Amino acid sequence: MSPEENPVPPAAPGKKKLSREIVLSAALSLVDSEGLDALTMRRLGQELGRDPMALYRYAENRAALLDGVSELVLNELAIFPDDPDWQAQLRRIAHDLRELALRHPNVVPLLVTRPLSTPLGLRPLGTLRPLEQILSLLIEAGFAPADALHVYRAYYGYLYGHILNELQEFVVDPDENEALLRLGLHRLPPKDFPRLRTLAPVLADYDGKAELDEGITILLSGLAARLSPET
Amino acid sequence: MSPEENPVPPAAPGKKKLSREIVLSAALSLVDSEGLDALTMRRLGQELGRDPMALYRYAENRAALLDGVSELVLNELAIFPDDPDWQAQLRRIAHDLRELALRHPNVVPLLVTRPLSTPLGLRPLGTLRPLEQILSLLIEAGFAPADALHVYRAYYGYLYGHILNELQEFVVDPDENEALLRLGLHRLPPKDFPRLRTLAPVLADYDGKAELDEGITILLSGLAARLSPET
DNA sequence: CGCCTAGAGTCTACATTGTAGAGACGTCTT
DNA sequence: AAGACGTCTCTACAATGTAGACTCTAGGCG
């Protein structure tokens, strides 16, 4: 009568063995849907139908779990270090990363914050992969290694900056987008913030994609100037 | 015999009345010296010789306290919106903000993260001041208001990005700067991270100031191009 | 077939955190 | 003198991360 009975284990609801990927992706979807604060050990345990303590077999502690989530997200980013057209590649990566951030806005604080408290060499490897691959891309495009590093920094710096900017204005509360924005701005004392208040309508329709693209164009052309004189 | 006796209150150790500024700057120095995690209500209370609960008179809750700290730090940043040389002004602000960040590295996560969960209009006013003033600077320099906003975004985006980049490599553990960096890198599997490992020495001497300046130059010249055609 | 071992998951317990609510204490006003 | 108010303290509680000992199951070996 109940075809759902799992024959092997005690047939509890959906109770196959856990695994790191299962745990991490459950964590990610929790963060995506309810925010970083909702990711507590107890809650995640409950989500997986397990005692919270079971999780410690797959992540040493909460911080490691957060790192795991970062890694998981960054793995969604594809980079092709062999593309001969490095500018096009960097531009595409920028847009991809932007969309990734919009898809997982609650993870962005992690991406930005965790490396600040972890020296380069101790970070989760998945986190370093983009760095390595972009370096590779640039070096193969003809940059001297040291220059590649400089270019990477300027590029990634701008890119992260843009994403942070855009997310800040996105009004995390997705319900009352424009209304609340203006309402919010309405609270500002007009004497001290005339410009901001005037710009409210412009703020409201922010085309992040176009703006990113422009910025990247400016940056790339500036950076390319470094390459051309010596090629 | 004890000239330090406070005549008025029960003469407890250093017990004049608290004030928001006192609380906030105690919070800031705690964060500066021991990191964000050390800033608990209890600890801060102890630092001020008060019951933790006393703090709630000066900040509604912990989050508000963090906002206060952000504000306090950003107030250290001077902006002169009337400077006719907007490029020079932006360049100086960039360097000032960078140094501010290096002076208060533990606050940077706050600066970056808190706005992500607070809509524009509800942020602490001190946090919005730089935005307003830079807009003012640009508009007075001849940019159309909407363009000023674009320029601001590109500029601030790059600036924050750079600061994050630089802090990430600074190895927060200030004791064993270069050694630990290389040791850390040494752990990376050579097959997967050849570029990064090769670049270790270059990574080690990162001249953040120069690099910021170059980036700003590139950006400013790109941005100025927008202004000139119509002036 | 019985036992043993190892790994996965659970249970209990504890220190630490933010913060609500009621009260204590002092100072100022009238 | 009395009351009101602002500042601070005390007590208490729910929630969190996580250590340590336990249970349970599956599989290997005699």
Coordinates of C-alpha atoms (C1' of nucleotides) in Angstrom, one line a residue:
Chain A
M1 CA 0.0 0.0 0.0
S2 CA 2.9 2.3 0.6
P3 CA 5.2 2.0 -2.4
E4 CA 7.6 4.6 -0.9
E5 CA 9.0 2.3 1.7
N6 CA 12.8 2.4 1.5
P7 CA 13.8 -1.3 1.8
V8 CA 17.3 -0.8 3.1
P9 CA 17.4 1.7 6.1
P10 CA 14.7 2.1 8.7
A11 CA 12.6 3.7 6.0
A12 CA 12.6 7.1 7.7
P13 CA 11.5 10.0 5.4
G14 CA 14.1 10.4 2.7
K15 CA 17.0 9.2 4.7
K16 CA 19.8 8.1 2.4
K17 CA 23.3 8.9 3.6
L18 CA 24.5 12.4 3.7
S19 CA 27.4 13.8 1.8
R20 CA 29.3 17.0 1.6
E21 CA 27.6 18.1 -1.5
I22 CA 24.2 17.4 -0.2
V23 CA 24.9 19.3 3.0
L24 CA 26.4 22.3 1.1
S25 CA 23.7 22.6 -1.4
A26 CA 21.1 22.4 1.2
A27 CA 23.0 25.2 3.0
L28 CA 23.1 27.2 -0.2
S29 CA 19.4 26.9 -0.9
L30 CA 18.7 27.9 2.7
V31 CA 20.8 30.9 2.4
D32 CA 19.3 31.8 -0.9
S33 CA 15.8 31.6 0.3
E34 CA 16.0 32.9 3.9
G35 CA 19.3 34.7 4.2
L36 CA 22.6 34.1 6.0
D37 CA 21.2 34.3 9.5
A38 CA 18.8 31.4 8.8
L39 CA 21.8 29.2 8.3
T40 CA 22.2 27.8 11.7
M41 CA 23.4 24.3 12.5
R42 CA 20.1 23.4 14.0
R43 CA 18.1 24.8 11.1
L44 CA 20.2 23.1 8.5
G45 CA 20.0 19.8 10.4
Q46 CA 16.2 20.1 10.5
E47 CA 16.2 20.8 6.8
L48 CA 18.1 17.6 6.2
G49 CA 16.1 15.6 8.7
R50 CA 19.2 15.0 10.8
D51 CA 20.6 15.9 14.2
P52 CA 22.5 19.2 13.9
M53 CA 25.6 17.4 15.2
A54 CA 25.6 15.2 12.1
L55 CA 26.7 18.1 10.0
Y56 CA 30.1 18.3 11.8
R57 CA 31.1 15.2 9.8
Y58 CA 31.0 17.3 6.6
A59 CA 32.2 20.7 7.8
E60 CA 34.5 21.2 10.7
N61 CA 32.5 24.1 12.0
R62 CA 30.1 26.8 10.9
A63 CA 32.9 28.9 9.4
A64 CA 34.0 26.0 7.2
L65 CA 30.4 25.5 6.2
L66 CA 30.3 29.1 5.0
D67 CA 33.4 28.6 3.1
G68 CA 31.9 25.6 1.5
V69 CA 29.0 27.6 0.3
S70 CA 31.2 30.3 -1.2
E71 CA 33.1 27.6 -3.0
L72 CA 29.9 26.0 -4.3
V73 CA 28.7 29.3 -5.7
L74 CA 32.0 30.2 -7.3
N75 CA 32.1 26.9 -9.0
E76 CA 29.2 28.0 -11.1
L77 CA 31.5 30.5 -12.8
A78 CA 33.0 29.2 -16.0
I79 CA 36.4 30.6 -17.2
F80 CA 38.2 29.5 -20.3
P81 CA 41.8 30.4 -19.8
D82 CA 42.7 29.5 -23.4
D83 CA 40.5 31.9 -25.1
P84 CA 42.8 34.1 -27.3
D85 CA 40.5 37.1 -27.0
W86 CA 41.2 38.0 -23.5
Q87 CA 39.1 41.1 -23.5
A88 CA 36.0 39.4 -24.7
Q89 CA 36.6 36.7 -22.1
L90 CA 37.0 39.2 -19.3
R91 CA 33.9 41.0 -20.3
R92 CA 31.9 37.8 -20.4
I93 CA 33.2 36.7 -17.1
A94 CA 32.2 40.0 -15.6
H95 CA 28.6 39.6 -16.8
D96 CA 28.5 36.0 -15.6
L97 CA 29.7 36.9 -12.2
R98 CA 27.2 39.7 -12.0
E99 CA 24.4 37.4 -12.8
L100 CA 25.7 34.9 -10.4
A101 CA 25.6 37.5 -7.7
L102 CA 22.1 38.5 -8.5
R103 CA 21.1 34.9 -8.4
H104 CA 22.6 34.5 -4.9
P105 CA 22.6 37.9 -3.4
N106 CA 22.8 36.6 0.1
V107 CA 26.0 34.8 -0.6
V108 CA 27.8 37.9 -1.7
P109 CA 28.7 39.1 1.7
L110 CA 30.4 35.8 2.2
L111 CA 32.4 36.1 -1.0
V112 CA 33.5 39.5 0.0
T113 CA 34.0 39.0 3.7
R114 CA 35.5 35.6 4.2
P115 CA 38.7 36.2 2.3
L116 CA 39.3 39.2 4.5
S117 CA 39.9 36.9 7.4
T118 CA 41.7 34.1 5.6
P119 CA 45.2 34.4 4.2
L120 CA 45.5 33.6 0.5
G121 CA 47.0 30.2 0.9
L122 CA 44.5 28.9 3.4
R123 CA 41.4 29.7 1.4
P124 CA 39.2 27.0 -0.1
L125 CA 40.7 26.0 -3.4
G126 CA 37.6 26.6 -5.3
T127 CA 37.9 30.2 -4.3
L128 CA 41.3 30.6 -5.8
R129 CA 40.5 29.0 -9.1
P130 CA 39.2 32.1 -10.8
L131 CA 42.3 34.0 -9.8
E132 CA 44.5 31.3 -11.2
Q133 CA 42.6 31.0 -14.4
I134 CA 42.4 34.6 -15.1
L135 CA 46.1 34.9 -14.6
S136 CA 46.5 32.2 -17.0
L137 CA 44.3 33.9 -19.5
L138 CA 46.2 37.1 -19.3
I139 CA 49.7 35.5 -19.4
E140 CA 48.7 33.5 -22.4
A141 CA 47.5 36.7 -24.0
G142 CA 50.9 38.1 -23.8
F143 CA 51.1 40.0 -20.5
A144 CA 54.2 39.6 -18.4
P145 CA 53.3 37.7 -15.3
A146 CA 53.7 40.6 -13.0
D147 CA 51.6 42.8 -15.3
A148 CA 49.0 40.1 -15.5
L149 CA 48.6 40.4 -11.7
H150 CA 48.1 44.1 -12.0
V151 CA 45.5 43.7 -14.6
Y152 CA 43.8 41.1 -12.6
R153 CA 43.6 43.3 -9.6
A154 CA 42.3 46.3 -11.5
Y155 CA 39.7 44.1 -13.2
Y156 CA 38.5 42.1 -10.3
G157 CA 38.5 45.1 -8.1
Y158 CA 36.3 47.0 -10.4
L159 CA 34.1 44.0 -10.9
Y160 CA 33.5 43.3 -7.2
G161 CA 33.0 47.0 -6.6
H162 CA 30.3 47.2 -9.2
I163 CA 28.5 44.2 -7.9
L164 CA 28.5 45.6 -4.4
N165 CA 27.2 48.9 -5.7
E166 CA 24.5 47.3 -7.6
L167 CA 23.3 45.0 -4.9
Q168 CA 23.2 47.9 -2.4
E169 CA 20.7 49.7 -4.5
F170 CA 18.8 46.6 -5.4
V171 CA 16.8 47.0 -2.1
V172 CA 17.1 43.6 -0.7
D173 CA 13.4 43.6 0.3
P174 CA 12.2 42.6 -3.1
D175 CA 8.5 43.4 -2.5
E176 CA 8.2 47.1 -2.6
N177 CA 11.0 48.0 -4.9
E178 CA 10.6 51.5 -6.1
A179 CA 8.0 52.7 -3.6
L180 CA 10.1 51.9 -0.6
L181 CA 13.1 53.3 -2.2
R182 CA 11.6 56.7 -2.6
L183 CA 9.9 56.4 0.7
G184 CA 13.2 55.7 2.2
L185 CA 14.8 58.6 0.5
H186 CA 11.9 60.8 1.6
R187 CA 13.2 60.5 5.1
L188 CA 16.4 62.3 4.3
P189 CA 16.6 65.9 5.5
P190 CA 16.3 68.0 2.3
K191 CA 18.8 70.5 3.4
D192 CA 21.6 68.0 3.8
F193 CA 20.8 65.7 0.8
P194 CA 19.4 67.8 -2.0
R195 CA 21.3 65.9 -4.7
L196 CA 20.4 62.5 -3.6
R197 CA 16.7 63.4 -3.3
T198 CA 16.6 64.9 -6.7
L199 CA 18.2 61.8 -8.2
A200 CA 15.7 59.4 -6.7
P201 CA 14.0 58.7 -10.0
V202 CA 17.4 58.1 -11.7
L203 CA 18.4 55.8 -8.9
A204 CA 15.2 53.9 -9.3
D205 CA 16.0 52.6 -12.7
Y206 CA 19.5 51.5 -12.5
D207 CA 20.6 49.4 -15.5
G208 CA 23.4 47.5 -13.8
K209 CA 24.2 45.4 -16.8
A210 CA 24.8 48.4 -19.1
E211 CA 26.7 50.2 -16.5
L212 CA 29.0 47.3 -15.8
D213 CA 29.6 47.0 -19.5
E214 CA 30.6 50.6 -19.9
G215 CA 32.9 50.5 -16.9
I216 CA 34.5 47.3 -18.2
T217 CA 35.0 49.0 -21.6
I218 CA 36.8 51.9 -20.0
L219 CA 38.9 49.7 -17.9
L220 CA 39.8 47.3 -20.7
S221 CA 40.9 49.9 -23.1
G222 CA 43.0 51.5 -20.4
L223 CA 44.5 48.1 -19.6
A224 CA 45.1 47.1 -23.2
A225 CA 47.2 50.2 -23.6
R226 CA 49.7 48.4 -21.4
L227 CA 49.9 45.4 -23.6
S228 CA 50.1 47.0 -27.1
P229 CA 53.4 49.0 -26.8
E230 CA 55.4 45.9 -26.3
T231 CA 53.8 43.4 -28.5
Chain B
M1 CA 45.9 61.9 48.9
S2 CA 43.9 60.8 45.9
P3 CA 43.4 63.7 43.7
E4 CA 41.5 61.6 41.2
E5 CA 38.4 61.3 43.3
N6 CA 35.4 62.3 41.3
P7 CA 33.4 64.6 43.6
V8 CA 30.0 64.1 42.3
P9 CA 29.0 60.5 41.7
P10 CA 29.9 57.5 43.9
A11 CA 33.5 58.0 42.7
A12 CA 33.7 54.7 41.0
P13 CA 36.6 54.2 38.6
G14 CA 36.3 56.7 35.8
K15 CA 32.5 56.9 35.9
K16 CA 31.2 60.1 34.3
K17 CA 28.1 59.8 32.3
L18 CA 28.1 57.8 29.1
S19 CA 27.2 59.3 25.8
R20 CA 26.7 58.0 22.3
E21 CA 30.1 59.2 21.2
I22 CA 31.8 57.6 24.1
V23 CA 30.1 54.3 23.5
L24 CA 30.8 54.3 19.8
S25 CA 34.4 55.2 20.0
A26 CA 34.9 52.6 22.7
A27 CA 33.3 50.2 20.3
L28 CA 35.5 51.3 17.5
S29 CA 38.7 50.9 19.4
L30 CA 37.6 47.5 20.6
V31 CA 37.0 46.5 17.0
D32 CA 40.3 47.9 15.9
S33 CA 42.3 46.1 18.5
E34 CA 40.5 42.8 18.7
G35 CA 38.3 42.4 15.7
L36 CA 34.6 42.4 15.1
D37 CA 33.8 39.3 17.1
A38 CA 35.2 40.9 20.2
L39 CA 32.5 43.5 20.1
T40 CA 29.8 41.9 22.2
M41 CA 27.5 43.9 24.4
R42 CA 29.0 42.3 27.5
R43 CA 32.6 43.0 26.5
L44 CA 31.9 46.5 25.6
G45 CA 30.1 47.1 28.8
Q46 CA 33.0 45.8 30.7
E47 CA 35.3 48.0 28.7
L48 CA 33.2 51.0 29.8
G49 CA 32.8 49.8 33.4
R50 CA 29.0 49.5 32.9
D51 CA 26.4 46.9 32.9
P52 CA 25.9 45.7 29.3
M53 CA 22.3 46.7 29.4
A54 CA 23.3 50.3 29.9
L55 CA 24.5 50.4 26.2
Y56 CA 21.0 50.0 25.0
R57 CA 20.3 53.5 25.8
Y58 CA 22.7 54.6 23.2
A59 CA 22.1 52.1 20.5
E60 CA 18.9 50.2 19.9
N61 CA 20.6 46.9 19.4
R62 CA 23.8 45.4 18.3
A63 CA 23.1 46.0 14.6
A64 CA 22.6 49.7 15.3
L65 CA 25.8 49.7 17.2
L66 CA 27.6 48.4 14.2
D67 CA 26.0 51.0 12.1
G68 CA 27.2 53.6 14.5
V69 CA 30.7 52.4 14.2
S70 CA 30.5 52.5 10.4
E71 CA 29.3 56.0 10.6
L72 CA 32.0 57.0 13.0
V73 CA 34.7 55.8 10.7
L74 CA 33.2 57.3 7.6
N75 CA 33.1 60.6 9.4
E76 CA 36.9 60.6 9.3
L77 CA 36.7 61.1 5.6
A78 CA 36.9 64.7 4.4
I79 CA 35.3 65.7 1.1
F80 CA 35.3 69.2 -0.3
P81 CA 32.4 69.4 -2.7
D82 CA 33.4 72.9 -3.9
D83 CA 36.8 72.0 -5.2
P84 CA 36.7 73.0 -8.9
D85 CA 39.3 70.3 -9.8
W86 CA 37.1 67.3 -9.4
Q87 CA 39.6 64.9 -10.7
A88 CA 42.2 65.9 -8.1
Q89 CA 39.6 65.8 -5.5
L90 CA 38.4 62.3 -6.4
R91 CA 42.0 61.1 -6.4
R92 CA 42.7 62.5 -3.0
I93 CA 39.5 61.0 -1.6
A94 CA 40.5 57.7 -3.0
H95 CA 43.8 57.7 -1.2
D96 CA 42.2 59.0 2.0
L97 CA 39.6 56.3 2.0
R98 CA 42.3 53.7 1.3
E99 CA 44.3 54.8 4.3
L100 CA 41.3 55.0 6.4
A101 CA 40.6 51.4 5.5
L102 CA 44.1 50.4 6.4
R103 CA 43.8 52.1 9.7
H104 CA 40.6 50.3 10.5
P105 CA 40.7 47.1 8.6
N106 CA 38.3 45.3 10.9
V107 CA 35.6 47.8 10.1
V108 CA 35.8 47.3 6.4
P109 CA 33.5 44.3 6.4
L110 CA 30.9 46.5 8.1
L111 CA 31.2 49.2 5.6
V112 CA 30.8 46.8 2.8
T113 CA 28.2 44.5 4.3
R114 CA 25.8 46.5 6.3
P115 CA 24.5 48.5 3.3
L116 CA 23.7 45.3 1.6
S117 CA 20.9 44.7 4.1
T118 CA 19.7 48.2 4.5
P119 CA 17.8 50.1 1.8
L120 CA 19.4 53.4 0.9
G121 CA 16.9 55.6 2.7
L122 CA 17.2 53.9 6.0
R123 CA 21.0 54.0 6.3
P124 CA 22.7 56.0 8.9
L125 CA 23.0 59.5 7.5
G126 CA 26.7 59.7 8.0
T127 CA 27.0 56.8 5.6
L128 CA 25.2 58.7 2.9
R129 CA 27.2 61.9 3.2
P130 CA 30.0 60.8 1.0
L131 CA 27.6 59.9 -1.7
E132 CA 25.8 63.2 -1.5
Q133 CA 29.0 65.2 -1.4
I134 CA 30.6 63.5 -4.3
L135 CA 27.4 64.0 -6.4
S136 CA 27.6 67.6 -5.5
L137 CA 31.3 67.8 -6.5
L138 CA 30.5 66.2 -9.9
I139 CA 27.5 68.3 -10.7
E140 CA 29.2 71.4 -9.8
A141 CA 32.1 70.3 -12.1
G142 CA 29.6 70.3 -15.0
F143 CA 28.2 66.8 -15.1
A144 CA 24.5 66.4 -15.7
P145 CA 23.0 65.0 -12.6
A146 CA 22.3 61.6 -14.1
D147 CA 25.8 61.4 -15.4
A148 CA 27.2 62.4 -12.1
L149 CA 25.5 59.3 -10.7
H150 CA 27.1 57.1 -13.3
V151 CA 30.5 58.6 -12.6
Y152 CA 30.0 58.1 -8.9
R153 CA 29.2 54.5 -9.3
A154 CA 32.1 53.7 -11.5
Y155 CA 34.4 55.6 -9.2
Y156 CA 33.2 54.2 -5.9
G157 CA 32.8 50.8 -7.3
Y158 CA 36.4 50.7 -8.4
L159 CA 37.6 52.3 -5.1
Y160 CA 35.8 49.8 -2.9
G161 CA 36.9 47.0 -5.1
H162 CA 40.5 48.0 -4.8
I163 CA 40.3 48.3 -1.0
L164 CA 38.9 44.9 -0.7
N165 CA 41.5 43.5 -2.9
E166 CA 44.3 45.1 -1.0
L167 CA 43.0 44.1 2.4
Q168 CA 42.6 40.5 1.2
E169 CA 46.3 40.2 0.4
F170 CA 47.4 42.1 3.5
V171 CA 47.2 38.9 5.5
V172 CA 45.2 40.0 8.5
D173 CA 47.6 38.2 10.8
P174 CA 50.1 41.0 10.9
D175 CA 52.9 39.0 12.5
E176 CA 54.3 36.8 9.9
N177 CA 53.5 38.7 6.8
E178 CA 55.5 37.3 4.0
A179 CA 56.6 34.1 5.5
L180 CA 53.1 32.9 6.1
L181 CA 52.0 34.1 2.8
R182 CA 54.4 31.9 1.0
L183 CA 53.9 29.1 3.4
G184 CA 50.2 29.4 2.7
L185 CA 50.8 29.3 -1.0
H186 CA 53.1 26.4 -0.7
R187 CA 50.1 24.3 0.2
L188 CA 48.5 24.8 -3.1
P189 CA 48.8 21.8 -5.5
P190 CA 51.4 22.8 -8.1
K191 CA 49.5 21.2 -10.9
D192 CA 46.4 23.3 -10.4
F193 CA 47.9 26.6 -9.4
P194 CA 51.1 27.1 -11.3
R195 CA 50.6 30.8 -12.0
L196 CA 49.7 31.7 -8.5
R197 CA 52.7 29.9 -7.0
T198 CA 55.1 31.5 -9.5
L199 CA 53.7 34.9 -8.6
A200 CA 54.2 34.5 -4.9
P201 CA 57.1 36.9 -4.7
V202 CA 55.2 39.5 -6.7
L203 CA 52.2 39.1 -4.5
A204 CA 54.3 39.6 -1.5
D205 CA 55.3 43.2 -2.4
Y206 CA 52.1 44.8 -3.4
D207 CA 52.2 48.5 -3.6
G208 CA 48.6 49.2 -3.0
K209 CA 48.9 52.9 -3.1
A210 CA 50.6 53.0 -6.5
E211 CA 48.2 50.5 -7.9
L212 CA 45.2 52.4 -6.7
D213 CA 46.6 55.6 -8.3
E214 CA 47.1 53.9 -11.6
G215 CA 43.6 52.5 -11.6
I216 CA 42.1 55.8 -10.7
T217 CA 44.1 57.5 -13.5
I218 CA 42.7 55.1 -16.0
L219 CA 39.2 55.5 -14.7
L220 CA 39.3 59.2 -14.5
S221 CA 40.6 59.7 -18.0
G222 CA 37.9 57.4 -19.2
L223 CA 35.3 59.3 -17.3
A224 CA 36.5 62.7 -18.2
A225 CA 35.9 61.9 -21.8
R226 CA 32.2 62.0 -21.0
L227 CA 32.5 65.5 -19.8
S228 CA 34.6 67.2 -22.4
P229 CA 32.5 66.8 -25.5
E230 CA 29.7 68.9 -24.1
T231 CA 31.6 71.6 -22.2
Chain C
dC1 C1' 26.7 -17.9 13.1
dG2 C1' 28.5 -14.8 16.6
dC3 C1' 31.5 -11.2 17.5
dC4 C1' 34.0 -7.1 16.5
dT5 C1' 35.2 -2.8 14.5
dA6 C1' 34.4 1.5 12.2
dG7 C1' 31.8 5.0 10.6
dA8 C1' 27.4 7.7 10.8
dG9 C1' 24.2 9.7 13.4
dT10 C1' 22.2 11.1 18.0
dC11 C1' 21.8 12.8 22.8
dT12 C1' 23.0 15.5 26.5
dA13 C1' 25.1 19.3 28.3
dC14 C1' 27.4 23.8 28.6
dA15 C1' 29.3 28.3 27.8
dT16 C1' 28.2 32.4 25.3
dT17 C1' 25.4 35.5 23.0
dG18 C1' 21.5 39.3 22.5
dT19 C1' 18.0 41.3 24.8
dA20 C1' 13.3 41.8 27.5
dG21 C1' 11.3 43.5 31.9
dA22 C1' 11.4 45.1 36.4
dG23 C1' 13.6 47.6 39.6
dA24 C1' 17.3 50.8 42.0
dC25 C1' 19.5 54.9 42.4
dG26 C1' 20.4 59.7 41.9
dT27 C1' 19.3 64.5 40.3
dC28 C1' 16.3 68.2 39.1
dT29 C1' 11.9 70.6 39.3
dT30 C1' 8.5 72.5 41.7
Chain D
dA1 C1' 9.4 67.3 50.8
dA2 C1' 7.7 65.0 46.9
dG3 C1' 7.5 63.4 42.8
dA4 C1' 9.1 62.6 38.1
dC5 C1' 12.5 61.4 35.1
dG6 C1' 16.8 59.7 33.2
dT7 C1' 20.6 56.5 33.9
dC8 C1' 22.1 52.4 35.1
dT9 C1' 21.8 47.5 37.1
dC10 C1' 19.8 42.8 38.1
dT11 C1' 17.7 38.8 36.9
dA12 C1' 16.1 35.8 33.5
dC13 C1' 15.5 33.5 29.1
dA14 C1' 15.8 31.8 24.5
dA15 C1' 19.0 30.8 20.9
dT16 C1' 23.4 29.6 19.2
dG17 C1' 27.9 26.7 18.3
dT18 C1' 30.0 22.8 19.7
dA19 C1' 32.5 19.2 23.0
dG20 C1' 32.0 14.3 24.6
dA21 C1' 29.9 10.2 25.3
dC22 C1' 26.6 7.3 23.5
dT23 C1' 23.8 4.2 20.0
dC24 C1' 23.0 2.1 15.9
dT25 C1' 23.9 -0.2 11.7
dA26 C1' 26.6 -2.6 8.1
dG27 C1' 30.2 -5.3 6.9
dG28 C1' 34.4 -8.3 7.7
dC29 C1' 36.4 -12.3 10.0
dG30 C1' 36.8 -16.2 13.0

